[in-house]
mmCIF file of C-alpha atoms and ligand atoms in Angstrom:
data_model
loop_
_atom_site.group_PDB
_atom_site.id
_atom_site.type_symbol
_atom_site.label_atom_id
_atom_site.label_comp_id
_atom_site.label_asym_id
_atom_site.label_seq_id
_atom_site.Cartn_x
_atom_site.Cartn_y
_atom_site.Cartn_z
ATOM 1 C CA MET A 1 -17.989 -102.111 -5.027
ATOM 2 C CA ALA A 2 -15.642 -100.912 -7.794
ATOM 3 C CA LYS A 3 -15.864 -97.216 -8.454
ATOM 4 C CA ALA A 4 -17.709 -96.363 -11.678
ATOM 5 C CA TYR A 5 -15.259 -93.578 -12.602
ATOM 6 C CA LEU A 6 -12.417 -96.162 -12.627
ATOM 7 C CA ASN A 7 -14.173 -98.306 -15.158
ATOM 8 C CA LYS A 8 -12.097 -98.766 -18.357
ATOM 9 C CA SER A 9 -14.788 -99.813 -20.820
ATOM 10 C CA LEU A 10 -15.060 -96.370 -22.412
ATOM 11 C CA LYS A 11 -11.311 -95.625 -22.514
ATOM 12 C CA GLY A 12 -10.289 -94.014 -25.802
ATOM 13 C CA ARG A 13 -13.792 -93.349 -27.072
ATOM 14 C CA ASP A 14 -15.007 -90.035 -28.488
ATOM 15 C CA PHE A 15 -18.013 -88.227 -27.036
ATOM 16 C CA LEU A 16 -19.659 -86.709 -30.069
ATOM 17 C CA THR A 17 -23.362 -87.463 -29.609
ATOM 18 C CA ILE A 18 -25.486 -89.327 -27.138
ATOM 19 C CA SER A 19 -26.715 -91.796 -29.806
ATOM 20 C CA ASP A 20 -23.221 -93.321 -29.932
ATOM 21 C CA PHE A 21 -23.702 -94.684 -26.384
ATOM 22 C CA THR A 22 -25.815 -97.518 -25.063
ATOM 23 C CA SER A 23 -28.171 -97.135 -22.123
ATOM 24 C CA GLN A 24 -25.672 -99.022 -19.958
ATOM 25 C CA GLU A 25 -22.858 -96.759 -20.967
ATOM 26 C CA ILE A 26 -24.890 -93.594 -20.209
ATOM 27 C CA ARG A 27 -25.799 -95.195 -16.842
ATOM 28 C CA LEU A 28 -22.124 -95.661 -16.076
ATOM 29 C CA ILE A 29 -21.295 -91.972 -16.949
ATOM 30 C CA ILE A 30 -24.120 -90.720 -14.700
ATOM 31 C CA ASP A 31 -23.097 -93.084 -11.829
ATOM 32 C CA ALA A 32 -19.489 -91.852 -12.129
ATOM 33 C CA ALA A 33 -20.678 -88.254 -12.005
ATOM 34 C CA HIS A 34 -22.704 -88.904 -8.758
ATOM 35 C CA GLU A 35 -19.636 -90.593 -7.237
ATOM 36 C CA LEU A 36 -17.194 -87.751 -8.229
ATOM 37 C CA LYS A 37 -19.637 -85.230 -6.722
ATOM 38 C CA LYS A 38 -19.935 -87.107 -3.487
ATOM 39 C CA GLU A 39 -16.181 -87.437 -3.167
ATOM 40 C CA LEU A 40 -15.603 -83.788 -3.967
ATOM 41 C CA LYS A 41 -18.088 -82.768 -1.272
ATOM 42 C CA GLU A 42 -16.373 -85.164 1.232
ATOM 43 C CA GLY A 43 -12.959 -83.726 0.420
ATOM 44 C CA ILE A 44 -11.741 -87.081 -1.085
ATOM 45 C CA PRO A 45 -9.250 -86.306 -3.829
ATOM 46 C CA HIS A 46 -9.501 -88.301 -7.074
ATOM 47 C CA PRO A 47 -6.411 -87.448 -9.206
ATOM 48 C CA VAL A 48 -7.073 -90.131 -11.867
ATOM 49 C CA LEU A 49 -5.854 -88.029 -14.761
ATOM 50 C CA GLN A 50 -2.548 -86.896 -13.223
ATOM 51 C CA GLY A 51 -0.157 -85.804 -15.960
ATOM 52 C CA LYS A 52 -2.801 -85.616 -18.627
ATOM 53 C CA THR A 53 -3.771 -82.628 -20.706
ATOM 54 C CA LEU A 54 -7.043 -81.512 -22.363
ATOM 55 C CA GLY A 55 -7.143 -78.898 -25.108
ATOM 56 C CA MET A 56 -10.399 -76.917 -25.285
ATOM 57 C CA ILE A 57 -11.165 -75.326 -28.730
ATOM 58 C CA PHE A 58 -13.928 -72.756 -28.712
ATOM 59 C CA THR A 59 -15.370 -71.042 -31.788
ATOM 60 C CA LYS A 60 -18.378 -69.894 -29.672
ATOM 61 C CA PRO A 61 -18.519 -68.288 -26.193
ATOM 62 C CA SER A 62 -19.024 -70.306 -23.085
ATOM 63 C CA THR A 63 -19.229 -69.725 -19.311
ATOM 64 C CA ARG A 64 -20.194 -73.156 -17.829
ATOM 65 C CA THR A 65 -18.617 -75.513 -20.289
ATOM 66 C CA ARG A 66 -15.276 -73.798 -20.296
ATOM 67 C CA VAL A 67 -14.968 -73.283 -16.594
ATOM 68 C CA SER A 68 -16.317 -76.702 -15.614
ATOM 69 C CA PHE A 69 -13.982 -78.588 -17.958
ATOM 70 C CA GLU A 70 -11.004 -76.524 -16.877
ATOM 71 C CA VAL A 71 -11.712 -76.831 -13.138
ATOM 72 C CA GLY A 72 -12.743 -80.478 -13.603
ATOM 73 C CA MET A 73 -9.469 -81.298 -15.273
ATOM 74 C CA TYR A 74 -7.540 -79.611 -12.438
ATOM 75 C CA GLN A 75 -9.495 -81.607 -9.827
ATOM 76 C CA LEU A 76 -8.649 -84.779 -11.683
ATOM 77 C CA GLY A 77 -4.988 -83.957 -11.425
ATOM 78 C CA GLY A 78 -4.557 -82.973 -15.075
ATOM 79 C CA TYR A 79 -4.239 -79.693 -16.990
ATOM 80 C CA ALA A 80 -6.541 -77.988 -19.424
ATOM 81 C CA LEU A 81 -5.602 -75.454 -22.115
ATOM 82 C CA PHE A 82 -8.110 -72.920 -23.493
ATOM 83 C CA LEU A 83 -7.597 -72.684 -27.303
ATOM 84 C CA SER A 84 -9.676 -69.849 -28.669
ATOM 85 C CA ALA A 85 -10.260 -70.552 -32.376
ATOM 86 C CA GLN A 86 -9.411 -66.860 -32.843
ATOM 87 C CA ASP A 87 -5.919 -67.409 -31.661
ATOM 88 C CA ILE A 88 -4.894 -70.808 -33.161
ATOM 89 C CA GLN A 89 -3.944 -71.343 -36.861
ATOM 90 C CA LEU A 90 -7.325 -72.859 -37.609
ATOM 91 C CA ARG A 91 -8.641 -69.392 -38.077
ATOM 92 C CA ARG A 92 -6.018 -68.704 -40.712
ATOM 93 C CA GLY A 93 -6.978 -71.739 -42.739
ATOM 94 C CA GLU A 94 -4.929 -74.590 -41.198
ATOM 95 C CA SER A 95 -7.089 -77.638 -41.832
ATOM 96 C CA LEU A 96 -8.907 -79.580 -39.161
ATOM 97 C CA PRO A 97 -7.081 -82.792 -40.032
ATOM 98 C CA ASP A 98 -3.719 -81.079 -39.627
ATOM 99 C CA THR A 99 -4.809 -79.459 -36.430
ATOM 100 C CA ALA A 100 -5.974 -82.882 -35.171
ATOM 101 C CA ARG A 101 -2.701 -84.584 -36.196
ATOM 102 C CA THR A 102 -0.685 -81.866 -34.420
ATOM 103 C CA LEU A 103 -2.677 -81.618 -31.209
ATOM 104 C CA GLU A 104 -2.769 -85.324 -30.618
ATOM 105 C CA ARG A 105 1.029 -85.177 -30.270
ATOM 106 C CA TYR A 106 0.693 -82.960 -27.268
ATOM 107 C CA LEU A 107 -2.643 -83.680 -25.694
ATOM 108 C CA ASP A 108 -4.581 -86.643 -24.204
ATOM 109 C CA GLY A 109 -8.009 -85.235 -25.161
ATOM 110 C CA ILE A 110 -9.707 -82.460 -27.023
ATOM 111 C CA MET A 111 -12.942 -80.741 -26.163
ATOM 112 C CA ILE A 112 -14.472 -78.655 -28.997
ATOM 113 C CA ARG A 113 -17.410 -76.185 -29.156
ATOM 114 C CA THR A 114 -18.272 -75.074 -32.639
ATOM 115 C CA PHE A 115 -21.014 -74.690 -35.188
ATOM 116 C CA ASP A 116 -20.950 -77.678 -37.574
ATOM 117 C CA GLN A 117 -21.265 -81.212 -36.176
ATOM 118 C CA LYS A 118 -19.272 -82.408 -39.235
ATOM 119 C CA ASP A 119 -16.223 -80.412 -38.038
ATOM 120 C CA VAL A 120 -16.319 -82.231 -34.750
ATOM 121 C CA GLU A 121 -16.632 -85.516 -36.531
ATOM 122 C CA GLU A 122 -13.681 -84.647 -38.779
ATOM 123 C CA LEU A 123 -11.571 -83.689 -35.864
ATOM 124 C CA ALA A 124 -12.344 -86.991 -34.154
ATOM 125 C CA GLN A 125 -11.640 -88.890 -37.276
ATOM 126 C CA TYR A 126 -8.121 -87.490 -37.539
ATOM 127 C CA ALA A 127 -7.188 -87.360 -33.884
ATOM 128 C CA SER A 128 -6.382 -90.646 -32.256
ATOM 129 C CA ILE A 129 -7.140 -89.114 -28.838
ATOM 130 C CA PRO A 130 -10.701 -88.803 -27.423
ATOM 131 C CA VAL A 131 -12.675 -85.809 -28.792
ATOM 132 C CA ILE A 132 -15.498 -84.406 -26.645
ATOM 133 C CA ASN A 133 -18.306 -82.350 -28.173
ATOM 134 C CA GLY A 134 -18.869 -79.275 -26.021
ATOM 135 C CA LEU A 135 -21.859 -78.093 -28.201
ATOM 136 C CA THR A 136 -22.593 -77.792 -31.896
ATOM 137 C CA ASP A 137 -25.556 -76.393 -33.690
ATOM 138 C CA LEU A 138 -26.899 -79.940 -33.800
ATOM 139 C CA VAL A 139 -26.388 -81.361 -30.287
ATOM 140 C CA HIS A 140 -25.172 -80.586 -26.761
ATOM 141 C CA PRO A 141 -24.364 -84.041 -25.339
ATOM 142 C CA THR A 142 -22.325 -83.182 -22.280
ATOM 143 C CA GLN A 143 -25.166 -80.845 -21.113
ATOM 144 C CA VAL A 144 -27.780 -83.633 -20.900
ATOM 145 C CA ILE A 145 -25.622 -85.933 -18.789
ATOM 146 C CA ALA A 146 -25.671 -83.195 -16.178
ATOM 147 C CA ASP A 147 -29.420 -82.688 -16.734
ATOM 148 C CA LEU A 148 -30.419 -86.337 -16.102
ATOM 149 C CA MET A 149 -28.019 -86.430 -13.208
ATOM 150 C CA THR A 150 -29.880 -83.373 -11.742
ATOM 151 C CA ILE A 151 -33.261 -84.858 -12.381
ATOM 152 C CA GLU A 152 -32.216 -88.151 -10.693
ATOM 153 C CA GLU A 153 -30.906 -86.186 -7.622
ATOM 154 C CA HIS A 154 -34.128 -84.330 -7.116
ATOM 155 C CA LEU A 155 -36.731 -86.928 -8.182
ATOM 156 C CA GLY A 156 -34.870 -90.047 -7.169
ATOM 157 C CA LYS A 157 -35.415 -91.814 -10.533
ATOM 158 C CA LEU A 158 -35.347 -91.379 -14.306
ATOM 159 C CA LYS A 159 -37.363 -94.276 -15.781
ATOM 160 C CA GLY A 160 -40.998 -93.484 -16.254
ATOM 161 C CA ILE A 161 -40.803 -89.781 -15.411
ATOM 162 C CA LYS A 162 -42.036 -87.206 -17.892
ATOM 163 C CA LEU A 163 -39.983 -84.212 -19.149
ATOM 164 C CA ALA A 164 -41.548 -81.366 -20.965
ATOM 165 C CA PHE A 165 -39.311 -79.165 -23.170
ATOM 166 C CA ILE A 166 -40.798 -75.864 -24.050
ATOM 167 C CA GLY A 167 -39.202 -73.865 -26.928
ATOM 168 C CA ASP A 168 -36.940 -74.373 -29.801
ATOM 169 C CA GLY A 169 -36.299 -77.883 -31.178
ATOM 170 C CA ASN A 170 -32.560 -77.115 -31.157
ATOM 171 C CA ASN A 171 -29.285 -78.692 -30.113
ATOM 172 C CA VAL A 172 -30.305 -79.085 -26.466
ATOM 173 C CA ALA A 173 -33.680 -80.493 -27.331
ATOM 174 C CA HIS A 174 -31.973 -82.964 -29.683
ATOM 175 C CA SER A 175 -29.609 -84.327 -27.107
ATOM 176 C CA LEU A 176 -32.408 -84.532 -24.530
ATOM 177 C CA LEU A 177 -34.500 -86.503 -26.951
ATOM 178 C CA GLN A 178 -31.610 -88.906 -27.521
ATOM 179 C CA ILE A 179 -30.836 -89.363 -23.807
ATOM 180 C CA CYS A 180 -34.489 -89.632 -22.684
ATOM 181 C CA ALA A 181 -35.105 -92.314 -25.277
ATOM 182 C CA LYS A 182 -32.100 -94.240 -24.104
ATOM 183 C CA MET A 183 -32.968 -93.909 -20.415
ATOM 184 C CA GLY A 184 -36.675 -94.532 -20.553
ATOM 185 C CA VAL A 185 -37.766 -90.962 -19.745
ATOM 186 C CA HIS A 186 -40.939 -89.777 -21.517
ATOM 187 C CA MET A 187 -40.407 -86.509 -23.248
ATOM 188 C CA THR A 188 -42.828 -84.031 -24.843
ATOM 189 C CA ILE A 189 -41.476 -81.071 -26.794
ATOM 190 C CA ALA A 190 -43.800 -78.038 -27.378
ATOM 191 C CA CYS A 191 -42.479 -75.810 -30.190
ATOM 192 C CA PRO A 192 -43.977 -73.425 -32.767
ATOM 193 C CA PRO A 193 -44.465 -74.835 -36.293
ATOM 194 C CA GLY A 194 -41.153 -74.601 -38.246
ATOM 195 C CA TYR A 195 -39.067 -75.001 -35.050
ATOM 196 C CA GLU A 196 -39.541 -78.707 -34.605
ATOM 197 C CA PRO A 197 -36.503 -80.946 -33.811
ATOM 198 C CA SER A 198 -34.751 -82.576 -36.769
ATOM 199 C CA ALA A 199 -36.778 -85.485 -38.220
ATOM 200 C CA GLU A 200 -33.659 -87.641 -38.379
ATOM 201 C CA ILE A 201 -32.855 -87.164 -34.656
ATOM 202 C CA VAL A 202 -36.537 -87.795 -33.756
ATOM 203 C CA ALA A 203 -36.504 -91.065 -35.839
ATOM 204 C CA GLY A 204 -33.305 -92.295 -34.241
ATOM 205 C CA ALA A 205 -34.644 -91.499 -30.761
ATOM 206 C CA ARG A 206 -37.913 -93.277 -31.524
ATOM 207 C CA GLN A 207 -35.963 -96.483 -32.306
ATOM 208 C CA ASP A 208 -34.320 -96.373 -28.911
ATOM 209 C CA ALA A 209 -37.520 -95.390 -27.205
ATOM 210 C CA ALA A 210 -39.196 -98.533 -28.628
ATOM 211 C CA GLU A 211 -36.751 -100.580 -26.530
ATOM 212 C CA THR A 212 -36.936 -98.617 -23.265
ATOM 213 C CA GLY A 213 -40.658 -97.770 -23.373
ATOM 214 C CA ALA A 214 -40.030 -93.961 -23.475
ATOM 215 C CA VAL A 215 -42.917 -92.027 -25.116
ATOM 216 C CA LEU A 216 -41.637 -89.146 -27.239
ATOM 217 C CA GLU A 217 -43.984 -86.514 -28.498
ATOM 218 C CA ILE A 218 -43.801 -83.230 -30.463
ATOM 219 C CA VAL A 219 -46.711 -80.877 -29.964
ATOM 220 C CA GLU A 220 -47.559 -77.219 -30.598
ATOM 221 C CA ASP A 221 -49.271 -76.403 -27.324
ATOM 222 C CA PRO A 222 -47.118 -75.696 -24.187
ATOM 223 C CA LEU A 223 -50.061 -76.467 -21.929
ATOM 224 C CA GLU A 224 -50.332 -80.020 -23.440
ATOM 225 C CA ALA A 225 -46.622 -80.614 -23.031
ATOM 226 C CA VAL A 226 -46.511 -79.751 -19.299
ATOM 227 C CA ARG A 227 -49.509 -81.835 -18.377
ATOM 228 C CA ASP A 228 -48.324 -84.562 -16.004
ATOM 229 C CA ALA A 229 -44.768 -83.371 -16.363
ATOM 230 C CA ASP A 230 -42.220 -84.039 -13.514
ATOM 231 C CA ALA A 231 -39.621 -81.780 -15.125
ATOM 232 C CA VAL A 232 -39.997 -78.647 -17.223
ATOM 233 C CA TYR A 233 -37.036 -77.569 -19.380
ATOM 234 C CA THR A 234 -36.444 -74.515 -21.512
ATOM 235 C CA ASP A 235 -33.612 -72.942 -23.484
ATOM 236 C CA LEU A 236 -32.850 -69.731 -25.337
ATOM 237 C CA TRP A 237 -35.204 -68.691 -28.139
ATOM 238 C CA ALA A 238 -32.220 -67.599 -30.211
ATOM 239 C CA SER A 239 -29.152 -69.798 -29.840
ATOM 240 C CA MET A 240 -25.533 -68.816 -30.456
ATOM 241 C CA GLY A 241 -25.153 -67.971 -34.127
ATOM 242 C CA GLN A 242 -28.843 -66.889 -34.416
ATOM 243 C CA GLU A 243 -28.457 -63.365 -33.013
ATOM 244 C CA LYS A 244 -29.807 -61.779 -36.076
ATOM 245 C CA GLU A 245 -33.084 -63.712 -35.708
ATOM 246 C CA GLN A 246 -33.514 -62.636 -32.098
ATOM 247 C CA GLU A 247 -36.326 -60.155 -32.726
ATOM 248 C CA GLN A 248 -38.311 -62.330 -35.081
ATOM 249 C CA ARG A 249 -37.924 -65.330 -32.815
ATOM 250 C CA ALA A 250 -39.051 -63.367 -29.750
ATOM 251 C CA LYS A 251 -42.381 -62.873 -31.590
ATOM 252 C CA VAL A 252 -42.744 -66.538 -32.758
ATOM 253 C CA PHE A 253 -41.898 -67.977 -29.278
ATOM 254 C CA GLN A 254 -44.067 -65.562 -27.185
ATOM 255 C CA ARG A 255 -46.432 -68.371 -26.134
ATOM 256 C CA TYR A 256 -43.530 -70.567 -25.113
ATOM 257 C CA GLN A 257 -42.530 -68.831 -21.881
ATOM 258 C CA VAL A 258 -42.017 -70.962 -18.789
ATOM 259 C CA ASN A 259 -43.865 -68.774 -16.254
ATOM 260 C CA SER A 260 -45.737 -69.565 -13.058
ATOM 261 C CA GLY A 261 -49.027 -69.993 -14.911
ATOM 262 C CA LEU A 262 -47.577 -72.717 -17.135
ATOM 263 C CA LEU A 263 -45.702 -74.346 -14.267
ATOM 264 C CA LYS A 264 -49.002 -74.689 -12.288
ATOM 265 C CA LYS A 265 -50.161 -76.984 -15.010
ATOM 266 C CA ALA A 266 -47.326 -79.420 -14.494
ATOM 267 C CA ASN A 267 -47.218 -81.937 -11.633
ATOM 268 C CA PRO A 268 -46.922 -80.430 -8.211
ATOM 269 C CA GLY A 269 -43.206 -80.701 -7.252
ATOM 270 C CA ALA A 270 -42.102 -80.656 -10.875
ATOM 271 C CA VAL A 271 -38.547 -79.399 -11.237
ATOM 272 C CA VAL A 272 -37.519 -76.627 -13.608
ATOM 273 C CA LEU A 273 -34.367 -76.894 -15.659
ATOM 274 C CA HIS A 274 -32.518 -74.563 -18.075
ATOM 275 C CA CYS A 275 -29.148 -75.205 -19.582
ATOM 276 C CA LEU A 276 -28.315 -71.517 -19.242
ATOM 277 C CA PRO A 277 -27.497 -68.798 -20.143
ATOM 278 C CA ALA A 278 -31.097 -67.623 -19.633
ATOM 279 C CA HIS A 279 -32.753 -64.565 -21.107
ATOM 280 C CA ARG A 280 -34.880 -63.726 -18.123
ATOM 281 C CA GLY A 281 -38.265 -62.376 -19.129
ATOM 282 C CA GLU A 282 -38.139 -64.214 -22.420
ATOM 283 C CA GLU A 283 -38.149 -68.042 -22.279
ATOM 284 C CA ILE A 284 -38.356 -68.037 -18.461
ATOM 285 C CA THR A 285 -39.525 -65.580 -15.895
ATOM 286 C CA ASP A 286 -37.604 -64.469 -12.771
ATOM 287 C CA GLU A 287 -40.392 -65.890 -10.672
ATOM 288 C CA VAL A 288 -39.825 -69.370 -11.990
ATOM 289 C CA MET A 289 -36.091 -69.173 -12.303
ATOM 290 C CA ASP A 290 -35.644 -68.016 -8.664
ATOM 291 C CA GLY A 291 -38.618 -70.022 -7.353
ATOM 292 C CA PRO A 292 -38.676 -73.123 -5.211
ATOM 293 C CA GLN A 293 -39.093 -75.538 -8.115
ATOM 294 C CA SER A 294 -35.963 -74.269 -9.978
ATOM 295 C CA VAL A 295 -32.946 -76.495 -9.943
ATOM 296 C CA VAL A 296 -31.036 -74.596 -12.662
ATOM 297 C CA PHE A 297 -27.989 -73.791 -10.536
ATOM 298 C CA ASP A 298 -27.700 -77.401 -9.327
ATOM 299 C CA GLU A 299 -27.869 -78.272 -12.995
ATOM 300 C CA ALA A 300 -25.064 -75.778 -13.770
ATOM 301 C CA GLU A 301 -22.983 -77.251 -10.896
ATOM 302 C CA ASN A 302 -23.503 -80.753 -12.179
ATOM 303 C CA ARG A 303 -21.836 -79.841 -15.472
ATOM 304 C CA LEU A 304 -18.622 -80.034 -13.448
ATOM 305 C CA HIS A 305 -19.289 -83.501 -12.076
ATOM 306 C CA ALA A 306 -20.647 -84.780 -15.372
ATOM 307 C CA HIS A 307 -17.601 -83.540 -17.350
ATOM 308 C CA LYS A 308 -15.219 -85.003 -14.835
ATOM 309 C CA ALA A 309 -17.011 -88.384 -15.286
ATOM 310 C CA ILE A 310 -16.691 -88.096 -19.055
ATOM 311 C CA MET A 311 -12.980 -87.200 -18.898
ATOM 312 C CA ALA A 312 -12.174 -89.822 -16.269
ATOM 313 C CA LEU A 313 -13.889 -92.587 -18.273
ATOM 314 C CA LEU A 314 -12.626 -91.631 -21.792
ATOM 315 C CA MET A 315 -9.098 -90.376 -21.015
HETATM 316 N N1 CP B 1 -25.104 -74.534 -20.895
HETATM 317 C C1 CP B 1 -23.883 -74.194 -21.399
HETATM 318 O O1 CP B 1 -23.310 -74.949 -22.245
HETATM 319 O O2 CP B 1 -23.336 -72.996 -20.939
HETATM 320 P P1 CP B 1 -22.151 -72.216 -21.538
HETATM 321 O O3 CP B 1 -22.651 -71.792 -22.915
HETATM 322 O O4 CP B 1 -21.969 -71.052 -20.629
HETATM 323 O O5 CP B 1 -20.970 -73.150 -21.577
HETATM 324 N N1 NVA B 2 -29.191 -73.646 -27.528
HETATM 325 C C1 NVA B 2 -28.226 -72.788 -26.889
HETATM 326 C C2 NVA B 2 -27.577 -73.549 -25.732
HETATM 327 C C3 NVA B 2 -26.532 -72.765 -24.997
HETATM 328 C C4 NVA B 2 -25.841 -73.593 -23.965
HETATM 329 C C5 NVA B 2 -27.197 -72.361 -27.947
HETATM 330 O O1 NVA B 2 -26.801 -73.206 -28.755
HETATM 331 O O2 NVA B 2 -26.815 -71.205 -27.817
#
């Protein structure tokens, strides 16, 4: 059977948000990620991006995204450059279109992590090479490819399982809603009033869910969300850029901690995910994070395989 990561159907596309892709296309990316992981473990080289370069622009910090894209590019035979927004002329007012029109002359792809989704869209509009969204305030699409890959590894399937997200209806929750809707995964988000996911994202996801049969719910009570859940997911209470709200959010989200008491209410054998970085003792306890149901470091590892799949298919 032809290798999924050699498939050319996504060549040249941008990866800005999950909603731009069909269920079949997401299936292809996840399949490619599983293949690349297997080959890496077996010591089979796959230098499909030999001679290609990826520029990585960061206006926010990163551990996993930065390292996994850089290492992933190396393993695919290419080269990745870290472009801190502090150090390129973007910071001194060079426009995004001019940055795009310059970088496309050197690079074969750009990965960008920044605040405003519109900036990522603008970069993609002016760059003729693929642009990959490495997180914005709105979405975190590369993360959730690794997340569903991890769930599939541990539970053996996606369709019909139930994911409970406990916490802020933020970028990670948005991308999870979009991908769960596309892949037929039921998802319930429990969040405090005022911290619900964007109504526009929910409406878009509900349209996809109508086709796949996924049930998407937003509730207030974490106990209600974890009932019958096969996977329990949480994220920081205060995301990057919200540092000033940290104290106030810690109060609002107090009930939304993934601890062993809450986990007991999910299905036995439910897996626990966290995109990381974690604030242990806030949104997740040590006991859960280091416990037998936690798959958070498999999930972190799978960022590498997922990003390689995205780059191999697009670039
Ligand atoms: N989950 C994630 O994107 O991690 P980093 O912020 O370390 O890249
Ligand atoms: N919601 C978090 C995710 C970190 C990977 C943030 O945006 O900071």
